[in-house]
Amino acid sequence: AGEPLLVLLHGGGANAHWWDHVAPSFADRFHVVALDFRGHGDSERPDDLRPGAFGEDLAGLLAHLGPGPCILVGHSMGAHVALEHATRALPRALVLVDPSRGSEKRRSRRLRLALSFRRSYATRDEAVERFRFLPDAAYASEALRRAIASHSVEQLADGRFGYKFDSRWFGLAARERPDPSRIGCPTLIVRGAESDVLSAGGARELCAELPNARLVEIPDAGHHVQLDRPEAVVTALAAFFDALGAPGA
């Protein structure tokens, strides 16, 4: 506490531990915080399911941490939450890691449908073994998959084991996209070069709509860029943060 605030926002169906291998790289110069959105990880699962609730979680976290500039880093769903927040309360900077844009609507529906299924397994070990990223993170190491899986399994009321997210959230209608032209803070868009969630054209369009943005593409990475190529993502973020502190930046 006392260092500039860096807040890490996970994607749909994920949790704060998806940043465990990235966060320590920035702990020497930031107060790094990651949260579990409601219905995810170890946060509560309220029955009141409404669009915009994750934005309320972010606003509540920032109010709890106190006033001052912050940098928001969001992956996938977390990137959209960060974008929407930035239209109401401008952060110091934004990093948008592979937000959905330009992908086929049928594919987006298939992903939401896959996440909406509630699977369970007889043992914790089986649940960890069967854990997979959606969409697939083809370049992520087995050690990283297992580490995230170990933080993503819980025992259910019936004694079986499932994953730590409330699948009901994926049945909600999507909210209208915020207007990127209203966001003037420095923004970095990080795209996995093989992503089919953020298309190359969609990334360029988003970059053009944001008044102060630049785009970095990470080769040999899909939608889960920070899992496929964590070192490259850390390098890209570090360069962006360095530029924020440069004279005249």
mmCIF file of C-alpha atoms in Angstrom:
data_model
loop_
_atom_site.group_PDB
_atom_site.id
_atom_site.type_symbol
_atom_site.label_atom_id
_atom_site.label_comp_id
_atom_site.label_asym_id
_atom_site.label_seq_id
_atom_site.Cartn_x
_atom_site.Cartn_y
_atom_site.Cartn_z
ATOM 1 C CA ALA A 1 0.000 0.000 0.000
ATOM 2 C CA GLY A 2 1.202 3.499 -0.823
ATOM 3 C CA GLU A 3 2.567 2.612 -4.242
ATOM 4 C CA PRO A 4 0.533 3.469 -7.370
ATOM 5 C CA LEU A 5 -2.455 1.145 -7.687
ATOM 6 C CA LEU A 6 -2.564 -1.576 -10.358
ATOM 7 C CA VAL A 7 -5.832 -3.535 -10.508
ATOM 8 C CA LEU A 8 -6.055 -6.824 -12.434
ATOM 9 C CA LEU A 9 -9.478 -7.930 -13.714
ATOM 10 C CA HIS A 10 -10.099 -11.533 -14.772
ATOM 11 C CA GLY A 11 -12.314 -12.813 -17.573
ATOM 12 C CA GLY A 12 -15.597 -14.692 -17.477
ATOM 13 C CA GLY A 13 -15.444 -18.008 -15.642
ATOM 14 C CA ALA A 14 -11.987 -17.181 -14.288
ATOM 15 C CA ASN A 15 -10.762 -15.757 -10.964
ATOM 16 C CA ALA A 16 -8.009 -13.639 -9.432
ATOM 17 C CA HIS A 17 -5.510 -16.516 -9.505
ATOM 18 C CA TRP A 18 -5.284 -16.293 -13.293
ATOM 19 C CA TRP A 19 -2.886 -13.392 -12.568
ATOM 20 C CA ASP A 20 -0.694 -15.182 -10.001
ATOM 21 C CA HIS A 21 2.149 -15.659 -12.465
ATOM 22 C CA VAL A 22 1.988 -12.050 -13.734
ATOM 23 C CA ALA A 23 1.300 -9.921 -10.653
ATOM 24 C CA PRO A 24 4.661 -10.441 -8.871
ATOM 25 C CA SER A 25 6.488 -8.883 -11.835
ATOM 26 C CA PHE A 26 4.983 -5.504 -10.942
ATOM 27 C CA ALA A 27 4.908 -5.678 -7.143
ATOM 28 C CA ASP A 28 8.176 -3.731 -6.845
ATOM 29 C CA ARG A 29 6.582 -0.513 -8.122
ATOM 30 C CA PHE A 30 2.812 -0.954 -7.785
ATOM 31 C CA HIS A 31 0.269 -1.896 -5.154
ATOM 32 C CA VAL A 32 -1.076 -4.836 -7.161
ATOM 33 C CA VAL A 33 -4.618 -6.017 -6.456
ATOM 34 C CA ALA A 34 -6.701 -8.694 -8.170
ATOM 35 C CA LEU A 35 -10.296 -9.437 -7.265
ATOM 36 C CA ASP A 36 -12.832 -12.190 -7.785
ATOM 37 C CA PHE A 37 -15.918 -10.678 -9.404
ATOM 38 C CA ARG A 38 -19.177 -11.742 -7.767
ATOM 39 C CA GLY A 39 -20.119 -15.262 -8.784
ATOM 40 C CA HIS A 40 -16.466 -16.092 -9.429
ATOM 41 C CA GLY A 41 -13.664 -17.582 -7.347
ATOM 42 C CA ASP A 42 -14.198 -17.131 -3.621
ATOM 43 C CA SER A 43 -16.631 -14.214 -3.884
ATOM 44 C CA GLU A 44 -20.285 -14.681 -2.983
ATOM 45 C CA ARG A 45 -22.882 -15.811 -5.529
ATOM 46 C CA PRO A 46 -25.915 -13.586 -5.104
ATOM 47 C CA ASP A 47 -29.206 -14.531 -6.733
ATOM 48 C CA ASP A 48 -29.588 -10.991 -8.071
ATOM 49 C CA LEU A 49 -28.139 -11.440 -11.564
ATOM 50 C CA ARG A 50 -28.086 -8.178 -13.492
ATOM 51 C CA PRO A 51 -25.937 -6.626 -16.222
ATOM 52 C CA GLY A 52 -23.419 -4.129 -14.856
ATOM 53 C CA ALA A 53 -22.900 -5.895 -11.530
ATOM 54 C CA PHE A 54 -19.217 -6.551 -12.199
ATOM 55 C CA GLY A 55 -18.714 -2.825 -12.754
ATOM 56 C CA GLU A 56 -20.240 -2.252 -9.326
ATOM 57 C CA ASP A 57 -17.699 -4.692 -7.888
ATOM 58 C CA LEU A 58 -14.835 -2.726 -9.449
ATOM 59 C CA ALA A 59 -16.224 0.604 -8.267
ATOM 60 C CA GLY A 60 -16.654 -0.802 -4.766
ATOM 61 C CA LEU A 61 -13.100 -2.129 -4.715
ATOM 62 C CA LEU A 62 -11.652 1.206 -5.813
ATOM 63 C CA ALA A 63 -13.718 3.048 -3.201
ATOM 64 C CA HIS A 64 -12.426 0.640 -0.559
ATOM 65 C CA LEU A 65 -8.807 1.137 -1.619
ATOM 66 C CA GLY A 66 -9.156 4.913 -1.413
ATOM 67 C CA PRO A 67 -8.668 7.863 -3.738
ATOM 68 C CA GLY A 68 -5.777 8.210 -6.133
ATOM 69 C CA PRO A 69 -4.848 7.286 -9.686
ATOM 70 C CA CYS A 70 -5.041 3.668 -10.740
ATOM 71 C CA ILE A 71 -4.160 1.564 -13.747
ATOM 72 C CA LEU A 72 -6.676 -1.065 -14.816
ATOM 73 C CA VAL A 73 -5.583 -4.249 -16.585
ATOM 74 C CA GLY A 74 -8.462 -6.406 -17.784
ATOM 75 C CA HIS A 75 -8.566 -9.650 -19.713
ATOM 76 C CA SER A 76 -11.563 -10.544 -21.897
ATOM 77 C CA MET A 77 -14.679 -9.787 -19.812
ATOM 78 C CA GLY A 78 -12.485 -7.863 -17.372
ATOM 79 C CA ALA A 79 -11.318 -5.643 -20.232
ATOM 80 C CA HIS A 80 -14.920 -4.713 -21.018
ATOM 81 C CA VAL A 81 -15.569 -3.957 -17.338
ATOM 82 C CA ALA A 82 -12.488 -1.707 -17.331
ATOM 83 C CA LEU A 83 -13.610 0.038 -20.522
ATOM 84 C CA GLU A 84 -17.040 0.766 -19.128
ATOM 85 C CA HIS A 85 -15.595 2.015 -15.840
ATOM 86 C CA ALA A 86 -13.280 4.353 -17.747
ATOM 87 C CA THR A 87 -16.268 6.138 -19.313
ATOM 88 C CA ARG A 88 -17.426 7.128 -15.804
ATOM 89 C CA ALA A 89 -14.196 7.589 -13.841
ATOM 90 C CA LEU A 90 -11.059 7.991 -15.931
ATOM 91 C CA PRO A 91 -8.164 5.848 -14.676
ATOM 92 C CA ARG A 92 -4.487 6.749 -15.053
ATOM 93 C CA ALA A 93 -4.223 4.185 -17.851
ATOM 94 C CA LEU A 94 -5.913 1.104 -19.304
ATOM 95 C CA VAL A 95 -4.582 -2.227 -20.550
ATOM 96 C CA LEU A 96 -7.127 -4.272 -22.511
ATOM 97 C CA VAL A 97 -6.018 -7.870 -22.979
ATOM 98 C CA ASP A 98 -7.889 -9.500 -25.860
ATOM 99 C CA PRO A 99 -11.400 -8.087 -25.356
ATOM 100 C CA SER A 100 -14.002 -9.616 -27.658
ATOM 101 C CA ARG A 101 -14.377 -7.663 -30.874
ATOM 102 C CA GLY A 102 -14.849 -8.722 -34.467
ATOM 103 C CA SER A 103 -15.368 -12.423 -33.766
ATOM 104 C CA GLU A 104 -18.215 -14.461 -35.195
ATOM 105 C CA LYS A 105 -21.374 -14.101 -33.101
ATOM 106 C CA ARG A 106 -21.997 -17.820 -33.418
ATOM 107 C CA ARG A 107 -18.618 -18.526 -31.811
ATOM 108 C CA SER A 108 -19.340 -16.105 -28.965
ATOM 109 C CA ARG A 109 -22.666 -17.849 -28.336
ATOM 110 C CA ARG A 110 -20.963 -21.240 -28.332
ATOM 111 C CA LEU A 111 -18.430 -20.093 -25.749
ATOM 112 C CA ARG A 112 -21.163 -18.648 -23.508
ATOM 113 C CA LEU A 113 -23.135 -21.879 -23.857
ATOM 114 C CA ALA A 114 -20.093 -24.005 -22.971
ATOM 115 C CA LEU A 115 -19.453 -21.891 -19.859
ATOM 116 C CA SER A 116 -23.112 -22.126 -18.834
ATOM 117 C CA PHE A 117 -22.935 -25.911 -18.368
ATOM 118 C CA ARG A 118 -22.428 -26.885 -14.721
ATOM 119 C CA ARG A 119 -20.097 -29.885 -14.689
ATOM 120 C CA SER A 120 -19.117 -31.810 -11.564
ATOM 121 C CA TYR A 121 -16.735 -34.632 -10.752
ATOM 122 C CA ALA A 122 -16.449 -37.338 -8.114
ATOM 123 C CA THR A 123 -13.095 -36.182 -6.695
ATOM 124 C CA ARG A 124 -11.069 -33.003 -6.443
ATOM 125 C CA ASP A 125 -8.184 -34.622 -8.324
ATOM 126 C CA GLU A 126 -10.481 -35.497 -11.219
ATOM 127 C CA ALA A 127 -11.815 -31.926 -11.373
ATOM 128 C CA VAL A 128 -8.270 -30.529 -11.465
ATOM 129 C CA GLU A 129 -7.283 -33.044 -14.136
ATOM 130 C CA ARG A 130 -10.309 -32.254 -16.314
ATOM 131 C CA PHE A 131 -9.969 -28.461 -15.981
ATOM 132 C CA ARG A 132 -9.515 -26.767 -19.364
ATOM 133 C CA PHE A 133 -9.367 -23.177 -20.563
ATOM 134 C CA LEU A 134 -12.176 -21.919 -22.802
ATOM 135 C CA PRO A 135 -11.240 -21.210 -25.508
ATOM 136 C CA ASP A 136 -8.170 -23.426 -25.458
ATOM 137 C CA ALA A 137 -4.809 -21.959 -24.405
ATOM 138 C CA ALA A 138 -2.697 -24.086 -26.700
ATOM 139 C CA TYR A 139 0.643 -22.622 -25.611
ATOM 140 C CA ALA A 140 0.065 -22.499 -21.843
ATOM 141 C CA SER A 141 2.283 -24.795 -19.812
ATOM 142 C CA GLU A 142 0.863 -27.790 -17.988
ATOM 143 C CA ALA A 143 2.294 -26.426 -14.725
ATOM 144 C CA LEU A 144 0.353 -23.185 -15.172
ATOM 145 C CA ARG A 145 -2.851 -25.024 -16.113
ATOM 146 C CA ARG A 146 -2.585 -27.165 -13.008
ATOM 147 C CA ALA A 147 -1.774 -24.208 -10.735
ATOM 148 C CA ILE A 148 -4.832 -22.274 -11.911
ATOM 149 C CA ALA A 149 -6.993 -25.392 -11.772
ATOM 150 C CA SER A 150 -6.012 -26.002 -8.146
ATOM 151 C CA HIS A 151 -7.429 -22.568 -7.239
ATOM 152 C CA SER A 152 -10.553 -23.064 -9.348
ATOM 153 C CA VAL A 153 -12.114 -26.177 -7.789
ATOM 154 C CA GLU A 154 -14.562 -26.353 -4.889
ATOM 155 C CA GLN A 155 -16.658 -28.998 -3.188
ATOM 156 C CA LEU A 156 -20.362 -28.701 -3.955
ATOM 157 C CA ALA A 157 -23.307 -29.211 -1.625
ATOM 158 C CA ASP A 158 -23.822 -32.755 -2.905
ATOM 159 C CA GLY A 159 -20.210 -33.706 -2.099
ATOM 160 C CA ARG A 160 -19.012 -33.654 -5.695
ATOM 161 C CA PHE A 161 -16.470 -31.148 -7.042
ATOM 162 C CA GLY A 162 -16.988 -28.355 -9.543
ATOM 163 C CA TYR A 163 -15.472 -25.094 -10.692
ATOM 164 C CA LYS A 164 -15.585 -21.779 -8.850
ATOM 165 C CA PHE A 165 -17.914 -19.741 -10.994
ATOM 166 C CA ASP A 166 -21.659 -19.319 -11.194
ATOM 167 C CA SER A 167 -22.668 -20.486 -14.665
ATOM 168 C CA ARG A 168 -25.932 -18.511 -14.500
ATOM 169 C CA TRP A 169 -24.087 -15.290 -15.367
ATOM 170 C CA PHE A 170 -23.506 -16.507 -18.901
ATOM 171 C CA GLY A 171 -27.210 -16.564 -19.655
ATOM 172 C CA LEU A 172 -27.557 -12.792 -19.241
ATOM 173 C CA ALA A 173 -27.994 -10.553 -22.252
ATOM 174 C CA ALA A 174 -24.897 -8.543 -23.113
ATOM 175 C CA ARG A 175 -24.905 -4.846 -22.289
ATOM 176 C CA GLU A 176 -24.524 -2.165 -24.924
ATOM 177 C CA ARG A 177 -20.858 -1.437 -25.567
ATOM 178 C CA PRO A 178 -19.470 1.789 -24.065
ATOM 179 C CA ASP A 179 -18.308 4.579 -26.369
ATOM 180 C CA PRO A 180 -14.488 4.287 -26.640
ATOM 181 C CA SER A 181 -14.188 7.861 -27.924
ATOM 182 C CA ARG A 182 -14.985 9.073 -24.395
ATOM 183 C CA ILE A 183 -11.857 7.423 -22.963
ATOM 184 C CA GLY A 184 -8.839 9.690 -23.291
ATOM 185 C CA CYS A 185 -6.374 7.985 -20.950
ATOM 186 C CA PRO A 186 -3.355 6.132 -22.369
ATOM 187 C CA THR A 187 -4.535 2.679 -23.425
ATOM 188 C CA LEU A 188 -2.671 -0.440 -24.475
ATOM 189 C CA ILE A 189 -4.515 -3.166 -26.381
ATOM 190 C CA VAL A 190 -2.822 -6.572 -26.177
ATOM 191 C CA ARG A 191 -3.988 -9.114 -28.750
ATOM 192 C CA GLY A 192 -2.983 -12.728 -29.166
ATOM 193 C CA ALA A 193 -2.003 -13.034 -32.813
ATOM 194 C CA GLU A 194 -3.980 -16.289 -33.081
ATOM 195 C CA SER A 195 -7.024 -15.070 -31.167
ATOM 196 C CA ASP A 196 -10.425 -15.677 -32.705
ATOM 197 C CA VAL A 197 -12.151 -13.683 -29.953
ATOM 198 C CA LEU A 198 -10.447 -10.378 -30.785
ATOM 199 C CA SER A 199 -9.932 -10.372 -34.544
ATOM 200 C CA ALA A 200 -7.096 -8.429 -36.156
ATOM 201 C CA GLY A 201 -9.607 -6.078 -37.748
ATOM 202 C CA GLY A 202 -11.549 -5.684 -34.514
ATOM 203 C CA ALA A 203 -8.361 -4.783 -32.652
ATOM 204 C CA ARG A 204 -7.453 -2.127 -35.221
ATOM 205 C CA GLU A 205 -10.968 -0.668 -35.095
ATOM 206 C CA LEU A 206 -10.939 -0.469 -31.310
ATOM 207 C CA CYS A 207 -7.492 1.120 -31.349
ATOM 208 C CA ALA A 208 -8.696 3.744 -33.843
ATOM 209 C CA GLU A 209 -11.797 4.543 -31.773
ATOM 210 C CA LEU A 210 -9.803 5.160 -28.579
ATOM 211 C CA PRO A 211 -8.242 8.643 -28.638
ATOM 212 C CA ASN A 212 -4.942 7.616 -27.029
ATOM 213 C CA ALA A 213 -4.312 3.945 -27.740
ATOM 214 C CA ARG A 214 -1.774 1.630 -29.262
ATOM 215 C CA LEU A 215 -1.907 -2.028 -30.179
ATOM 216 C CA VAL A 216 0.565 -4.830 -29.445
ATOM 217 C CA GLU A 217 0.145 -8.278 -30.966
ATOM 218 C CA ILE A 218 1.806 -11.222 -29.234
ATOM 219 C CA PRO A 219 2.810 -14.052 -31.618
ATOM 220 C CA ASP A 220 2.087 -17.685 -30.793
ATOM 221 C CA ALA A 221 -0.776 -16.718 -28.487
ATOM 222 C CA GLY A 222 -4.535 -17.069 -28.570
ATOM 223 C CA HIS A 223 -7.280 -15.391 -26.548
ATOM 224 C CA HIS A 224 -5.638 -16.194 -23.198
ATOM 225 C CA VAL A 225 -2.542 -14.203 -24.029
ATOM 226 C CA GLN A 226 -1.254 -13.928 -20.469
ATOM 227 C CA LEU A 227 -1.365 -17.724 -20.171
ATOM 228 C CA ASP A 228 0.108 -18.553 -23.576
ATOM 229 C CA ARG A 229 2.932 -15.983 -23.469
ATOM 230 C CA PRO A 230 3.207 -14.546 -19.943
ATOM 231 C CA GLU A 231 6.777 -13.267 -20.391
ATOM 232 C CA ALA A 232 5.852 -11.356 -23.541
ATOM 233 C CA VAL A 233 2.801 -9.850 -21.833
ATOM 234 C CA VAL A 234 4.897 -8.751 -18.838
ATOM 235 C CA THR A 235 7.430 -7.162 -21.212
ATOM 236 C CA ALA A 236 4.700 -5.306 -23.133
ATOM 237 C CA LEU A 237 3.062 -4.039 -19.943
ATOM 238 C CA ALA A 238 6.385 -2.983 -18.428
ATOM 239 C CA ALA A 239 7.258 -0.952 -21.541
ATOM 240 C CA PHE A 240 3.834 0.695 -21.457
ATOM 241 C CA PHE A 241 4.174 1.550 -17.765
ATOM 242 C CA ASP A 242 7.668 2.941 -18.359
ATOM 243 C CA ALA A 243 6.311 5.212 -21.092
ATOM 244 C CA LEU A 244 3.634 6.535 -18.718
ATOM 245 C CA GLY A 245 6.371 7.830 -16.439
ATOM 246 C CA ALA A 246 8.525 9.329 -19.195
ATOM 247 C CA PRO A 247 8.816 13.131 -19.350
ATOM 248 C CA GLY A 248 6.033 14.604 -21.462
ATOM 249 C CA ALA A 249 4.188 11.304 -21.777
#
